Amino acid sequence: MDNLSDTLKKLKITAVDRTEDSLEGCLDCLLQALAQNNMETSEKIQGSGILQLFASLLIPQSSCTAKVANIIAEVAKNEFMRIPCVDAGLISPLVQLLNSKDQEVLLQTGRALGNICYDSHEGRSAVDQAGGAQIVIDHLRSLCSITDPANEKLLTVFCGMLMNYSNENDSLQAQLINMGVIPTLVKLLGIHCQNAALTEMCLVAFGNLAELESSKEQFASTNIAEELVKLFKKQIEHDKREMIFEVLAPLAENDAIKLQLVEAGLVECLLEIVQQKVDSDKEDDIAELKTASDLMVLLLLGDESMQKLFEGGKGNVFQRVLSWIPSNNHQLQLAGALAIANFARNDGNCIHMVDNGIVEKLMDLLDRHVEDGNVTVQHAALSALRNLAIPVVNKAKMLSAGVTEAVLKFLKSEMPPVQFKLLGTLRMLIDAQAEAAEQLGKNVKLVERLVEWCEAKDHAGVMGESNRLLSALIRHSKSKDVIKTIVQSGGVKHLVTMATSEHVIMQNEALVALALIAALELGTAEKDLESAKLVQILHRLLEDERSAPEIKYNSMVLICALMGSESLHKEVQDLAFLDVVSKLRSHENKSVAQQASLTEQRLTVDS
């Protein structure tokens, strides 16, 4: 270390005199000291004030330039040295050196800039202001096709420099994307896929950039899907495959790229991994099985990619996914059910799957998870059943297969996601199915649970779906018994509250259900309608200019139906409904105007 102090003193003198030989000796001595103890040597360099001198030594024509850049690269491995390097004015001369033709100078300069940028806002800012990124991208473009080892080493350093420059910095990543870095990196990956270090660098860069929404379109216009799948097929090591997965997951969020990945054969690779890992209890294998099956489900979220894999229900992929559902592996059961839910996104697919026995498979799966079951599997299987129940022709088939009974087993679940899907499935099943709606509507346990969930203030989704199912039971059954069950269970007040929902569709469903209650069982519900302040709410809905035409129409229908109750009739008279209704006779919507005339007549006769 004493020797080092002498070297630093000597360097100060020779740096001014520019005697190349003695300068080179001093630089070699510094590099040696850094190799032995980087941190301590860096501290001495910082204390000696020599950094400022380095700026004057970074000149293109000097034979010592590469060594100076190498020293800067070494000291900048220490976090405490990065800001001093910026303050010493080293960035601008280093960026100038990026225009050098000397490969060693380029290599050491790339290293120096990359290390100064690592986790350093000041370093990145200085390189940005000096315009370093564009020069590096231009180099990557022009050197891209040369495959000799020295060039590949330089390309790896340049990729690393851009990564350190932009890592976790959205605006700098966006800048690189605008400079066209993505097509260049994809080309690099294709040409240099045999070079492990460069490939790894490209993958990490893709992983960073793919998180940015603006990158997806650029990626979609390259052959990234093909290159990644090609690379994936060659990998045997878990870590390498994991790196590729980390790029695939964010990219596969884009529908165009989903389709490209499917066409490039990614699905076959994923199915193979599932097959290889399904019986393993090694942690890495379990993780890889999860990643592969999750990615598979993600690919099915794109309409085109999903339809391509469905192949009319005859496709190998669809058949393989079906085989996951009866598996004993929870992850595969989950992925299988989610995949079916994704395949069930159009009527044709739903009809085909129901006709080919998928419902029984899903019910068997649910059966295995009733007692202390896996919540994610329950949720996924119910999602699939809900989607399958959407086409009209499937409802009766699913009802006769016993889906309602299978779903009702989860009525005691305390998990909001399961409750939400259970409600949605039942609501889909009874749509226009009077008999099923009546049967469910007379099920006191169900109705009481719905009324309880209508108060689940912490879970808006569950609350909304419970209200909608209560209303659906009345609307589709048109049954007095169902109405009595709902009234006795305390459901009326929730339907009245639902009429004030911010969603027009829910308001409307509530008003139609309330009109049926008033028409069929007004005496039974009278007190509940009164205490829920229904008449005041209807007055507000009719007065409010923002109310949709169908809301005004159904509110007036309901007013007419309430006139059969003495107490409610009196409330209507007290609130001067005639004024509001007569104004609606000139409403632009014909149905509203006609209903206003009818309601006005009714109110006049009964006043």
Coordinates of C-alpha atoms in Angstrom, one line a residue:
M1 CA 0.0 0.0 0.0
D2 CA 3.0 2.4 0.6
N3 CA 4.0 1.5 -2.9
L4 CA 0.5 2.5 -4.0
S5 CA 0.9 6.0 -2.4
D6 CA 4.2 6.4 -4.4
T7 CA 2.5 5.3 -7.6
L8 CA -0.4 7.8 -7.1
K9 CA 2.2 10.7 -6.5
K10 CA 4.2 9.6 -9.5
L11 CA 1.0 9.4 -11.6
K12 CA 0.1 13.0 -10.8
I13 CA 3.4 14.2 -12.2
T14 CA 3.4 11.9 -15.3
A15 CA -0.3 12.7 -16.1
V16 CA 0.8 16.3 -16.5
D17 CA 4.0 15.5 -18.5
R18 CA 2.3 12.8 -20.6
T19 CA 5.3 10.5 -20.7
E20 CA 3.6 7.4 -22.1
D21 CA 6.1 4.8 -20.8
S22 CA 6.2 5.9 -17.1
L23 CA 2.4 6.6 -17.3
E24 CA 1.8 3.0 -18.5
G25 CA 3.9 1.7 -15.6
C26 CA 1.9 3.6 -13.1
L27 CA -1.4 2.5 -14.6
D28 CA -0.3 -1.2 -14.5
C29 CA 0.7 -0.8 -10.9
L30 CA -2.8 0.6 -10.1
L31 CA -4.6 -2.2 -11.9
Q32 CA -2.5 -4.7 -10.0
A33 CA -3.4 -3.1 -6.7
L34 CA -7.1 -3.0 -7.7
A35 CA -6.9 -6.7 -8.5
Q36 CA -5.5 -7.5 -5.0
N37 CA -7.8 -5.2 -3.0
N38 CA -10.3 -3.3 -5.0
M39 CA -12.1 -1.5 -2.2
E40 CA -9.0 -0.2 -0.3
T41 CA -7.3 0.8 -3.5
S42 CA -10.4 2.7 -4.7
E43 CA -10.5 4.6 -1.4
K44 CA -6.9 5.6 -1.8
I45 CA -7.6 6.7 -5.4
Q46 CA -10.5 8.8 -4.3
G47 CA -8.5 10.4 -1.4
S48 CA -5.6 11.2 -3.7
G49 CA -7.7 13.4 -6.0
I50 CA -6.4 11.5 -9.1
L51 CA -9.8 10.9 -10.5
Q52 CA -10.0 14.5 -11.9
L53 CA -6.7 13.8 -13.8
F54 CA -8.2 10.7 -15.5
A55 CA -10.5 13.0 -17.5
S56 CA -7.5 14.5 -19.3
L57 CA -6.0 11.0 -19.9
L58 CA -9.1 9.7 -21.7
I59 CA -8.0 10.8 -25.2
P60 CA -8.6 8.7 -28.3
Q61 CA -5.0 8.9 -29.6
S62 CA -3.2 7.7 -26.5
S63 CA -2.0 4.2 -26.1
C64 CA -2.9 4.3 -22.3
T65 CA -6.6 5.1 -22.9
A66 CA -7.9 1.6 -22.6
K67 CA -6.0 1.1 -19.3
V68 CA -7.4 4.3 -17.8
A69 CA -10.9 3.2 -18.8
N70 CA -10.2 -0.2 -17.2
I71 CA -9.2 1.5 -13.9
I72 CA -12.4 3.6 -14.0
A73 CA -14.4 0.4 -14.6
E74 CA -12.7 -1.4 -11.7
V75 CA -13.2 1.5 -9.2
A76 CA -16.8 2.0 -10.3
K77 CA -17.6 -1.6 -9.0
N78 CA -17.8 0.2 -5.6
E79 CA -21.0 2.0 -4.9
F80 CA -19.1 4.9 -3.1
M81 CA -17.0 5.6 -6.2
R82 CA -19.8 6.1 -8.8
I83 CA -20.8 9.7 -7.8
P84 CA -17.1 10.8 -7.5
C85 CA -16.6 9.4 -11.1
V86 CA -19.5 11.6 -12.3
D87 CA -18.3 14.7 -10.3
A88 CA -14.7 14.2 -11.7
G89 CA -16.2 14.9 -15.2
L90 CA -15.4 11.4 -16.5
I91 CA -18.7 10.7 -18.3
S92 CA -18.3 13.1 -21.2
P93 CA -14.8 11.9 -22.3
L94 CA -15.9 8.3 -21.8
V95 CA -18.9 8.8 -24.1
Q96 CA -16.6 10.5 -26.6
L97 CA -14.4 7.3 -26.5
L98 CA -17.4 5.3 -27.7
N99 CA -16.6 6.7 -31.2
S100 CA -13.2 5.0 -31.1
K101 CA -12.3 2.2 -33.6
D102 CA -10.2 0.4 -31.1
Q103 CA -12.0 -2.7 -29.8
E104 CA -10.1 -2.8 -26.4
V105 CA -10.9 0.9 -25.8
L106 CA -14.6 0.3 -26.7
L107 CA -14.7 -2.7 -24.3
Q108 CA -13.2 -0.9 -21.3
T109 CA -15.3 2.2 -22.0
G110 CA -18.4 0.1 -22.1
R111 CA -17.5 -1.5 -18.8
A112 CA -16.7 1.8 -17.2
L113 CA -20.0 3.4 -18.2
G114 CA -22.0 0.3 -17.3
N115 CA -20.5 0.2 -13.8
I116 CA -20.9 3.9 -13.2
C117 CA -24.6 3.6 -14.2
Y118 CA -25.2 0.5 -11.9
D119 CA -27.9 1.6 -9.4
S120 CA -26.8 5.2 -9.7
H121 CA -29.2 7.9 -10.6
E122 CA -26.4 10.4 -11.1
G123 CA -24.4 8.1 -13.4
R124 CA -27.4 7.4 -15.6
S125 CA -28.3 11.1 -15.8
A126 CA -24.8 12.0 -16.9
V127 CA -24.7 9.3 -19.6
D128 CA -28.2 10.4 -20.7
Q129 CA -27.1 14.0 -21.1
A130 CA -23.9 13.0 -22.9
G131 CA -26.0 10.9 -25.4
G132 CA -24.2 7.6 -24.6
A133 CA -27.2 5.3 -25.2
Q134 CA -27.7 6.1 -28.9
I135 CA -24.0 5.5 -29.7
V136 CA -24.1 2.1 -28.0
I137 CA -27.3 1.1 -29.8
D138 CA -25.7 2.1 -33.1
H139 CA -22.7 -0.1 -32.3
L140 CA -24.9 -3.1 -31.5
R141 CA -26.6 -2.6 -34.8
S142 CA -23.4 -2.4 -36.8
L143 CA -21.6 -5.2 -35.0
C144 CA -24.6 -7.5 -34.7
S145 CA -23.7 -10.0 -37.4
I146 CA -20.0 -10.5 -36.5
T147 CA -19.7 -13.8 -34.5
D148 CA -16.0 -13.8 -33.5
P149 CA -15.4 -14.2 -29.7
A150 CA -13.9 -10.8 -29.2
N151 CA -16.8 -9.1 -30.9
E152 CA -19.3 -11.2 -28.9
K153 CA -17.5 -10.1 -25.7
L154 CA -17.9 -6.5 -26.7
L155 CA -21.6 -7.0 -27.6
T156 CA -22.2 -8.5 -24.2
V157 CA -20.6 -5.6 -22.4
F158 CA -22.7 -3.1 -24.5
C159 CA -25.9 -5.0 -23.7
G160 CA -24.9 -5.0 -20.0
M161 CA -24.2 -1.3 -20.1
L162 CA -27.7 -0.5 -21.5
M163 CA -29.2 -2.7 -18.9
N164 CA -27.5 -0.9 -16.0
Y165 CA -28.4 2.4 -17.7
S166 CA -32.1 1.7 -17.8
N167 CA -32.8 -0.9 -15.2
E168 CA -36.0 -0.1 -13.2
N169 CA -36.1 3.3 -14.8
D170 CA -39.3 3.6 -17.0
S171 CA -38.3 6.8 -18.8
L172 CA -34.9 5.6 -19.8
Q173 CA -36.4 2.2 -20.9
A174 CA -38.9 4.1 -23.0
Q175 CA -36.0 6.1 -24.4
L176 CA -34.2 2.9 -25.5
I177 CA -37.4 1.6 -27.0
N178 CA -37.9 4.8 -29.0
M179 CA -34.3 4.4 -30.2
G180 CA -35.2 1.0 -31.6
V181 CA -33.3 -1.2 -29.2
I182 CA -35.8 -4.1 -29.3
P183 CA -35.5 -5.3 -32.9
T184 CA -31.7 -5.0 -32.5
L185 CA -31.6 -7.2 -29.4
V186 CA -34.0 -9.7 -31.0
K187 CA -31.6 -10.0 -33.9
L188 CA -28.7 -10.4 -31.6
L189 CA -30.4 -13.2 -29.8
G190 CA -31.1 -15.0 -33.1
I191 CA -27.5 -14.7 -34.4
H192 CA -25.6 -15.3 -31.1
C193 CA -27.8 -18.0 -29.5
Q194 CA -24.8 -20.2 -29.0
N195 CA -23.1 -17.6 -26.8
A196 CA -24.4 -18.2 -23.3
A197 CA -23.2 -14.9 -21.8
L198 CA -24.7 -12.7 -24.6
T199 CA -27.9 -14.7 -24.6
E200 CA -28.3 -14.2 -20.9
M201 CA -27.7 -10.5 -21.3
C202 CA -30.3 -10.2 -24.0
L203 CA -32.8 -12.2 -21.9
V204 CA -32.3 -9.9 -18.8
A205 CA -32.7 -6.9 -21.1
F206 CA -35.9 -8.3 -22.6
G207 CA -37.2 -9.0 -19.1
N208 CA -36.7 -5.4 -18.1
L209 CA -38.2 -3.9 -21.3
A210 CA -41.1 -6.3 -21.5
E211 CA -42.6 -4.9 -18.3
L212 CA -43.2 -1.6 -20.2
E213 CA -46.6 -1.5 -22.1
S214 CA -45.1 0.6 -24.9
S215 CA -42.6 -2.2 -25.6
K216 CA -45.2 -4.9 -26.5
E217 CA -46.0 -3.5 -29.9
Q218 CA -42.4 -3.3 -30.9
F219 CA -41.8 -6.9 -29.6
A220 CA -44.9 -8.0 -31.6
S221 CA -43.4 -6.7 -34.8
T222 CA -40.2 -8.8 -34.4
N223 CA -39.7 -12.6 -34.4
I224 CA -39.1 -12.7 -30.7
A225 CA -41.6 -15.5 -30.2
E226 CA -39.8 -17.8 -32.6
E227 CA -36.4 -17.0 -31.1
L228 CA -37.5 -17.5 -27.5
V229 CA -39.2 -20.8 -28.3
K230 CA -36.2 -22.0 -30.3
L231 CA -33.9 -21.1 -27.3
F232 CA -36.3 -22.6 -24.8
K233 CA -36.3 -26.0 -26.6
K234 CA -32.5 -26.1 -26.3
Q235 CA -32.4 -25.5 -22.5
I236 CA -31.9 -28.3 -20.1
E237 CA -31.0 -26.3 -17.0
H238 CA -33.8 -25.1 -14.7
D239 CA -32.2 -21.7 -14.2
K240 CA -31.9 -21.0 -17.9
R241 CA -35.5 -22.0 -18.6
E242 CA -36.6 -19.8 -15.7
M243 CA -34.9 -16.8 -17.3
I244 CA -36.8 -17.4 -20.5
F245 CA -40.1 -17.8 -18.5
E246 CA -39.5 -14.4 -16.9
V247 CA -39.5 -12.9 -20.4
L248 CA -42.4 -14.9 -21.8
A249 CA -44.8 -14.1 -19.0
P250 CA -44.9 -10.3 -19.5
L251 CA -44.8 -10.7 -23.3
A252 CA -47.7 -13.2 -23.3
E253 CA -49.9 -10.5 -21.9
N254 CA -50.1 -9.1 -25.4
D255 CA -52.7 -10.8 -27.6
A256 CA -50.6 -10.6 -30.9
I257 CA -47.6 -12.1 -29.1
K258 CA -49.8 -14.9 -27.6
L259 CA -50.7 -16.0 -31.0
Q260 CA -47.1 -15.8 -32.2
L261 CA -46.0 -18.0 -29.3
V262 CA -48.7 -20.5 -30.0
E263 CA -47.7 -20.6 -33.7
A264 CA -44.0 -21.0 -32.7
G265 CA -44.8 -24.1 -30.7
L266 CA -44.5 -22.9 -27.1
V267 CA -47.6 -24.8 -26.0
E268 CA -46.0 -28.2 -27.0
C269 CA -43.0 -27.3 -24.9
L270 CA -45.2 -26.4 -21.9
L271 CA -47.2 -29.6 -22.1
E272 CA -43.9 -31.5 -22.2
I273 CA -42.7 -29.8 -19.0
V274 CA -46.0 -30.6 -17.3
Q275 CA -45.6 -34.2 -18.3
Q276 CA -42.0 -34.4 -17.1
K277 CA -42.6 -32.6 -13.7
V278 CA -46.0 -33.8 -12.7
D279 CA -44.9 -36.5 -10.3
S280 CA -41.8 -34.8 -9.0
D281 CA -41.6 -33.5 -5.4
K282 CA -38.5 -31.4 -6.0
E283 CA -39.0 -27.8 -5.3
D284 CA -37.6 -26.6 -8.6
D285 CA -39.8 -29.0 -10.6
I286 CA -42.9 -28.0 -8.6
A287 CA -42.1 -24.3 -9.4
E288 CA -41.5 -25.1 -13.1
L289 CA -44.8 -27.0 -13.3
K290 CA -46.6 -24.0 -11.9
T291 CA -44.9 -21.6 -14.2
A292 CA -45.6 -23.7 -17.3
S293 CA -49.3 -24.4 -16.5
D294 CA -49.9 -20.7 -15.5
L295 CA -48.3 -19.6 -18.8
M296 CA -50.5 -22.1 -20.7
V297 CA -53.6 -20.5 -19.1
L298 CA -52.3 -17.0 -20.0
L299 CA -52.0 -18.0 -23.7
L300 CA -55.6 -19.1 -23.7
L301 CA -56.7 -15.6 -22.6
G302 CA -56.3 -14.3 -26.2
D303 CA -59.3 -15.0 -28.4
E304 CA -57.3 -16.0 -31.5
S305 CA -54.7 -18.1 -29.6
M306 CA -57.5 -19.8 -27.6
Q307 CA -59.5 -20.7 -30.7
K308 CA -56.5 -22.0 -32.5
L309 CA -55.8 -24.3 -29.6
F310 CA -59.4 -25.4 -29.2
E311 CA -59.5 -26.8 -32.8
G312 CA -63.2 -27.5 -32.6
G313 CA -62.7 -29.4 -29.4
K314 CA -60.6 -32.0 -31.2
G315 CA -57.2 -30.4 -30.6
N316 CA -54.4 -32.3 -28.9
V317 CA -53.9 -29.3 -26.6
F318 CA -57.5 -29.2 -25.5
Q319 CA -57.5 -32.9 -24.8
R320 CA -54.3 -32.7 -22.8
V321 CA -55.7 -29.8 -20.7
L322 CA -58.9 -31.9 -20.1
S323 CA -56.7 -34.6 -18.6
W324 CA -55.4 -32.2 -16.0
I325 CA -58.8 -31.9 -14.3
P326 CA -59.0 -35.4 -12.8
S327 CA -55.3 -35.3 -11.9
N328 CA -54.2 -35.5 -8.2
N329 CA -52.0 -32.4 -8.6
H330 CA -53.7 -29.3 -7.3
Q331 CA -51.8 -27.0 -9.5
L332 CA -52.9 -29.0 -12.6
Q333 CA -56.5 -29.2 -11.4
L334 CA -56.4 -25.4 -11.1
A335 CA -54.8 -24.8 -14.4
G336 CA -57.2 -27.3 -16.1
A337 CA -60.3 -25.6 -14.7
L338 CA -58.9 -22.1 -15.6
A339 CA -58.1 -23.3 -19.1
I340 CA -61.7 -24.6 -19.5
A341 CA -63.0 -21.3 -18.3
N342 CA -60.9 -19.6 -20.9
F343 CA -62.0 -22.0 -23.7
A344 CA -65.6 -21.3 -22.6
R345 CA -65.6 -17.7 -23.9
N346 CA -67.9 -18.2 -26.9
D347 CA -71.1 -20.1 -27.3
G348 CA -69.8 -22.6 -29.9
N349 CA -67.0 -23.8 -27.6
C350 CA -69.4 -23.9 -24.6
I351 CA -72.0 -26.0 -26.4
H352 CA -69.4 -28.4 -27.7
M353 CA -67.8 -28.9 -24.2
V354 CA -71.1 -29.4 -22.4
D355 CA -72.2 -32.0 -25.1
N356 CA -68.9 -33.8 -24.5
G357 CA -69.1 -34.3 -20.8
I358 CA -67.0 -31.5 -19.4
V359 CA -69.7 -30.6 -16.8
E360 CA -69.4 -34.0 -15.1
K361 CA -65.6 -33.6 -14.9
L362 CA -65.9 -30.2 -13.3
M363 CA -68.5 -31.5 -10.8
D364 CA -66.2 -34.4 -9.8
L365 CA -63.4 -31.9 -9.3
L366 CA -65.7 -29.7 -7.1
D367 CA -66.7 -32.8 -5.1
R368 CA -63.1 -33.4 -4.2
H369 CA -62.8 -29.9 -2.8
V370 CA -66.0 -29.6 -0.7
E371 CA -64.5 -30.3 2.7
D372 CA -61.4 -28.1 3.5
G373 CA -60.9 -27.8 -0.2
N374 CA -58.5 -25.8 -2.2
V375 CA -60.1 -22.3 -2.6
T376 CA -58.3 -21.5 -5.9
V377 CA -59.5 -24.8 -7.4
Q378 CA -63.1 -24.2 -6.2
H379 CA -63.0 -20.7 -7.6
A380 CA -61.6 -21.9 -11.0
A381 CA -64.1 -24.7 -11.4
L382 CA -67.0 -22.4 -10.5
S383 CA -65.7 -19.9 -13.1
A384 CA -65.7 -22.6 -15.7
L385 CA -69.3 -23.7 -14.9
R386 CA -70.5 -20.1 -14.9
N387 CA -69.1 -19.5 -18.4
L388 CA -70.4 -22.8 -19.7
A389 CA -73.9 -21.8 -18.4
I390 CA -74.1 -18.7 -20.6
P391 CA -75.5 -20.2 -23.8
V392 CA -79.3 -20.8 -23.6
V393 CA -79.1 -24.4 -24.8
N394 CA -76.7 -25.4 -22.1
K395 CA -78.8 -24.3 -19.1
A396 CA -81.3 -27.1 -19.1
K397 CA -78.6 -29.7 -19.8
M398 CA -76.5 -28.4 -16.9
L399 CA -79.5 -28.2 -14.6
S400 CA -80.4 -31.8 -15.3
A401 CA -76.8 -32.9 -14.8
G402 CA -77.2 -31.6 -11.2
V403 CA -75.0 -28.5 -11.4
T404 CA -77.1 -26.5 -8.9
E405 CA -76.8 -29.3 -6.3
A406 CA -73.0 -29.4 -6.8
V407 CA -72.7 -25.6 -6.5
L408 CA -75.0 -25.3 -3.4
K409 CA -72.5 -27.5 -1.5
F410 CA -70.3 -24.4 -1.3
L411 CA -73.0 -22.2 0.3
K412 CA -71.2 -22.4 3.6
S413 CA -67.9 -21.1 2.1
E414 CA -66.5 -18.1 3.9
M415 CA -64.3 -17.2 1.0
P416 CA -65.6 -14.1 -1.0
P417 CA -64.0 -15.2 -4.4
V418 CA -65.8 -18.6 -4.1
Q419 CA -69.1 -16.9 -2.9
F420 CA -68.9 -14.5 -5.9
K421 CA -68.5 -17.3 -8.5
L422 CA -71.1 -19.5 -6.8
L423 CA -73.7 -16.7 -7.1
G424 CA -72.7 -15.9 -10.7
T425 CA -73.1 -19.6 -11.7
L426 CA -76.5 -19.9 -10.1
R427 CA -77.7 -16.6 -11.7
M428 CA -76.6 -17.8 -15.2
L429 CA -78.2 -21.2 -14.7
I430 CA -81.7 -19.9 -13.8
D431 CA -81.8 -17.3 -16.5
A432 CA -85.2 -17.9 -18.2
Q433 CA -85.5 -21.3 -16.4
A434 CA -88.8 -20.8 -14.4
E435 CA -88.8 -24.2 -12.8
A436 CA -85.2 -24.0 -11.6
A437 CA -85.7 -20.5 -10.4
E438 CA -88.7 -21.5 -8.4
Q439 CA -86.9 -24.5 -6.9
L440 CA -84.0 -22.4 -5.8
G441 CA -86.2 -19.5 -4.7
K442 CA -88.1 -21.7 -2.2
N443 CA -84.8 -23.0 -0.8
V444 CA -84.8 -21.1 2.6
K445 CA -81.1 -21.8 3.3
L446 CA -80.1 -20.3 0.1
V447 CA -82.3 -17.3 0.4
E448 CA -81.2 -16.6 4.0
R449 CA -77.5 -16.8 2.9
L450 CA -78.2 -14.4 0.0
V451 CA -79.8 -11.9 2.4
E452 CA -76.8 -12.2 4.6
W453 CA -74.4 -11.6 1.7
C454 CA -76.5 -8.6 0.6
E455 CA -74.9 -6.9 3.6
A456 CA -71.3 -7.9 2.8
K457 CA -70.2 -4.3 2.7
D458 CA -66.5 -5.3 2.5
H459 CA -67.1 -7.3 -0.7
A460 CA -68.9 -5.2 -3.2
G461 CA -68.8 -8.1 -5.8
V462 CA -70.5 -10.6 -3.5
M463 CA -73.0 -8.0 -2.4
G464 CA -73.9 -7.0 -5.9
E465 CA -74.2 -10.7 -7.1
S466 CA -76.4 -11.6 -4.1
N467 CA -78.8 -8.8 -4.9
R468 CA -78.9 -9.8 -8.6
L469 CA -79.6 -13.4 -7.7
L470 CA -82.4 -12.4 -5.3
S471 CA -84.0 -10.3 -8.1
A472 CA -83.4 -13.1 -10.7
L473 CA -85.2 -15.7 -8.5
I474 CA -88.3 -13.5 -8.6
R475 CA -88.1 -12.4 -12.2
H476 CA -87.5 -15.9 -13.7
S477 CA -89.9 -17.8 -11.4
K478 CA -92.7 -15.2 -11.2
S479 CA -93.8 -17.4 -8.2
K480 CA -95.7 -16.3 -5.1
D481 CA -94.0 -18.9 -3.0
V482 CA -90.6 -17.6 -4.0
I483 CA -91.7 -14.0 -3.2
K484 CA -93.0 -15.2 0.2
T485 CA -89.7 -16.9 1.0
I486 CA -87.7 -13.8 0.1
V487 CA -90.1 -11.5 2.1
Q488 CA -89.9 -13.7 5.2
S489 CA -86.1 -13.9 4.9
G490 CA -85.8 -10.1 4.9
G491 CA -84.8 -9.7 1.3
V492 CA -87.2 -6.9 0.3
K493 CA -85.2 -4.0 1.8
H494 CA -82.1 -5.2 -0.3
L495 CA -84.1 -5.1 -3.5
V496 CA -85.2 -1.6 -2.7
T497 CA -81.6 -0.5 -2.0
M498 CA -80.6 -2.2 -5.3
A499 CA -83.0 0.1 -7.1
T500 CA -80.6 3.0 -6.2
S501 CA -77.5 1.2 -7.6
E502 CA -75.1 3.2 -9.8
H503 CA -75.4 0.4 -12.4
V504 CA -78.5 0.8 -14.6
I505 CA -78.8 -2.9 -15.2
M506 CA -79.0 -3.6 -11.5
Q507 CA -81.5 -0.8 -10.9
N508 CA -83.7 -2.2 -13.6
E509 CA -83.5 -5.8 -12.4
A510 CA -84.5 -4.5 -8.9
L511 CA -87.5 -2.5 -10.2
V512 CA -88.8 -5.4 -12.3
A513 CA -88.6 -7.8 -9.3
L514 CA -90.3 -5.2 -7.0
A515 CA -93.1 -4.8 -9.6
L516 CA -93.6 -8.5 -9.5
I517 CA -93.7 -8.5 -5.7
A518 CA -96.3 -5.7 -5.8
A519 CA -98.4 -7.5 -8.4
L520 CA -98.3 -10.9 -6.8
E521 CA -97.8 -10.5 -3.0
L522 CA -98.4 -6.8 -2.2
G523 CA -100.1 -7.6 1.2
T524 CA -97.2 -9.8 2.3
A525 CA -94.5 -7.3 1.4
E526 CA -96.4 -4.0 2.2
K527 CA -94.7 -3.3 5.6
D528 CA -91.2 -4.1 4.3
L529 CA -91.7 -1.8 1.2
E530 CA -92.9 1.0 3.5
S531 CA -90.0 0.8 6.0
A532 CA -87.5 0.6 3.1
K533 CA -88.9 4.0 1.9
L534 CA -89.7 2.6 -1.6
V535 CA -92.1 5.4 -2.5
Q536 CA -89.6 8.1 -1.7
I537 CA -86.9 6.3 -3.8
L538 CA -89.3 6.1 -6.8
H539 CA -90.1 9.8 -6.5
R540 CA -86.4 10.5 -6.6
L541 CA -85.7 8.3 -9.6
L542 CA -88.6 9.9 -11.6
E543 CA -87.4 13.4 -10.7
D544 CA -83.8 12.8 -11.5
E545 CA -83.0 13.8 -15.0
R546 CA -80.0 11.4 -15.1
S547 CA -82.3 8.4 -14.7
A548 CA -82.2 6.2 -17.8
P549 CA -85.6 5.9 -19.8
E550 CA -86.1 2.2 -18.7
I551 CA -85.6 3.2 -15.0
K552 CA -88.3 5.9 -15.4
Y553 CA -90.6 3.5 -17.2
N554 CA -90.3 0.7 -14.6
S555 CA -90.6 3.1 -11.7
M556 CA -94.0 4.2 -13.1
V557 CA -95.1 0.6 -13.6
L558 CA -94.2 0.0 -10.0
I559 CA -96.1 3.1 -8.8
C560 CA -99.2 1.8 -10.5
A561 CA -98.7 -1.7 -8.8
L562 CA -98.4 -0.1 -5.4
M563 CA -101.7 1.7 -5.6
G564 CA -103.4 -1.5 -4.3
S565 CA -102.0 -0.9 -0.9
E566 CA -103.7 1.7 1.2
S567 CA -100.7 2.9 3.2
L568 CA -98.4 3.0 0.1
H569 CA -101.2 4.7 -1.9
K570 CA -101.3 7.4 0.8
E571 CA -97.5 7.9 0.5
V572 CA -97.8 8.3 -3.2
Q573 CA -100.6 11.0 -2.8
D574 CA -98.6 12.8 -0.1
L575 CA -95.5 13.1 -2.4
A576 CA -97.4 14.8 -5.3
F577 CA -96.4 12.3 -7.9
L578 CA -98.8 13.8 -10.4
D579 CA -96.5 16.8 -11.0
V580 CA -93.5 14.7 -11.8
V581 CA -95.4 12.1 -13.9
S582 CA -97.2 14.7 -16.0
K583 CA -93.9 16.3 -17.0
L584 CA -92.8 12.9 -18.3
R585 CA -95.7 12.8 -20.8
S586 CA -93.5 14.9 -23.2
H587 CA -90.4 12.7 -22.7
E588 CA -88.4 12.0 -25.9
N589 CA -88.7 8.2 -25.3
K590 CA -92.1 7.1 -26.6
S591 CA -92.5 4.2 -24.1
V592 CA -91.8 6.6 -21.2
A593 CA -94.3 9.2 -22.5
Q594 CA -97.0 6.5 -22.9
Q595 CA -96.4 5.0 -19.5
A596 CA -96.5 8.6 -18.0
S597 CA -100.0 9.1 -19.6
L598 CA -101.2 5.7 -18.2
T599 CA -99.7 6.4 -14.7
E600 CA -101.2 9.9 -14.7
Q601 CA -104.7 8.5 -15.4
R602 CA -104.2 5.9 -12.6
L603 CA -103.1 8.6 -10.2
T604 CA -106.0 10.9 -11.1
V605 CA -108.6 8.1 -10.8
D606 CA -107.3 7.0 -7.4
S607 CA -106.8 10.4 -5.9

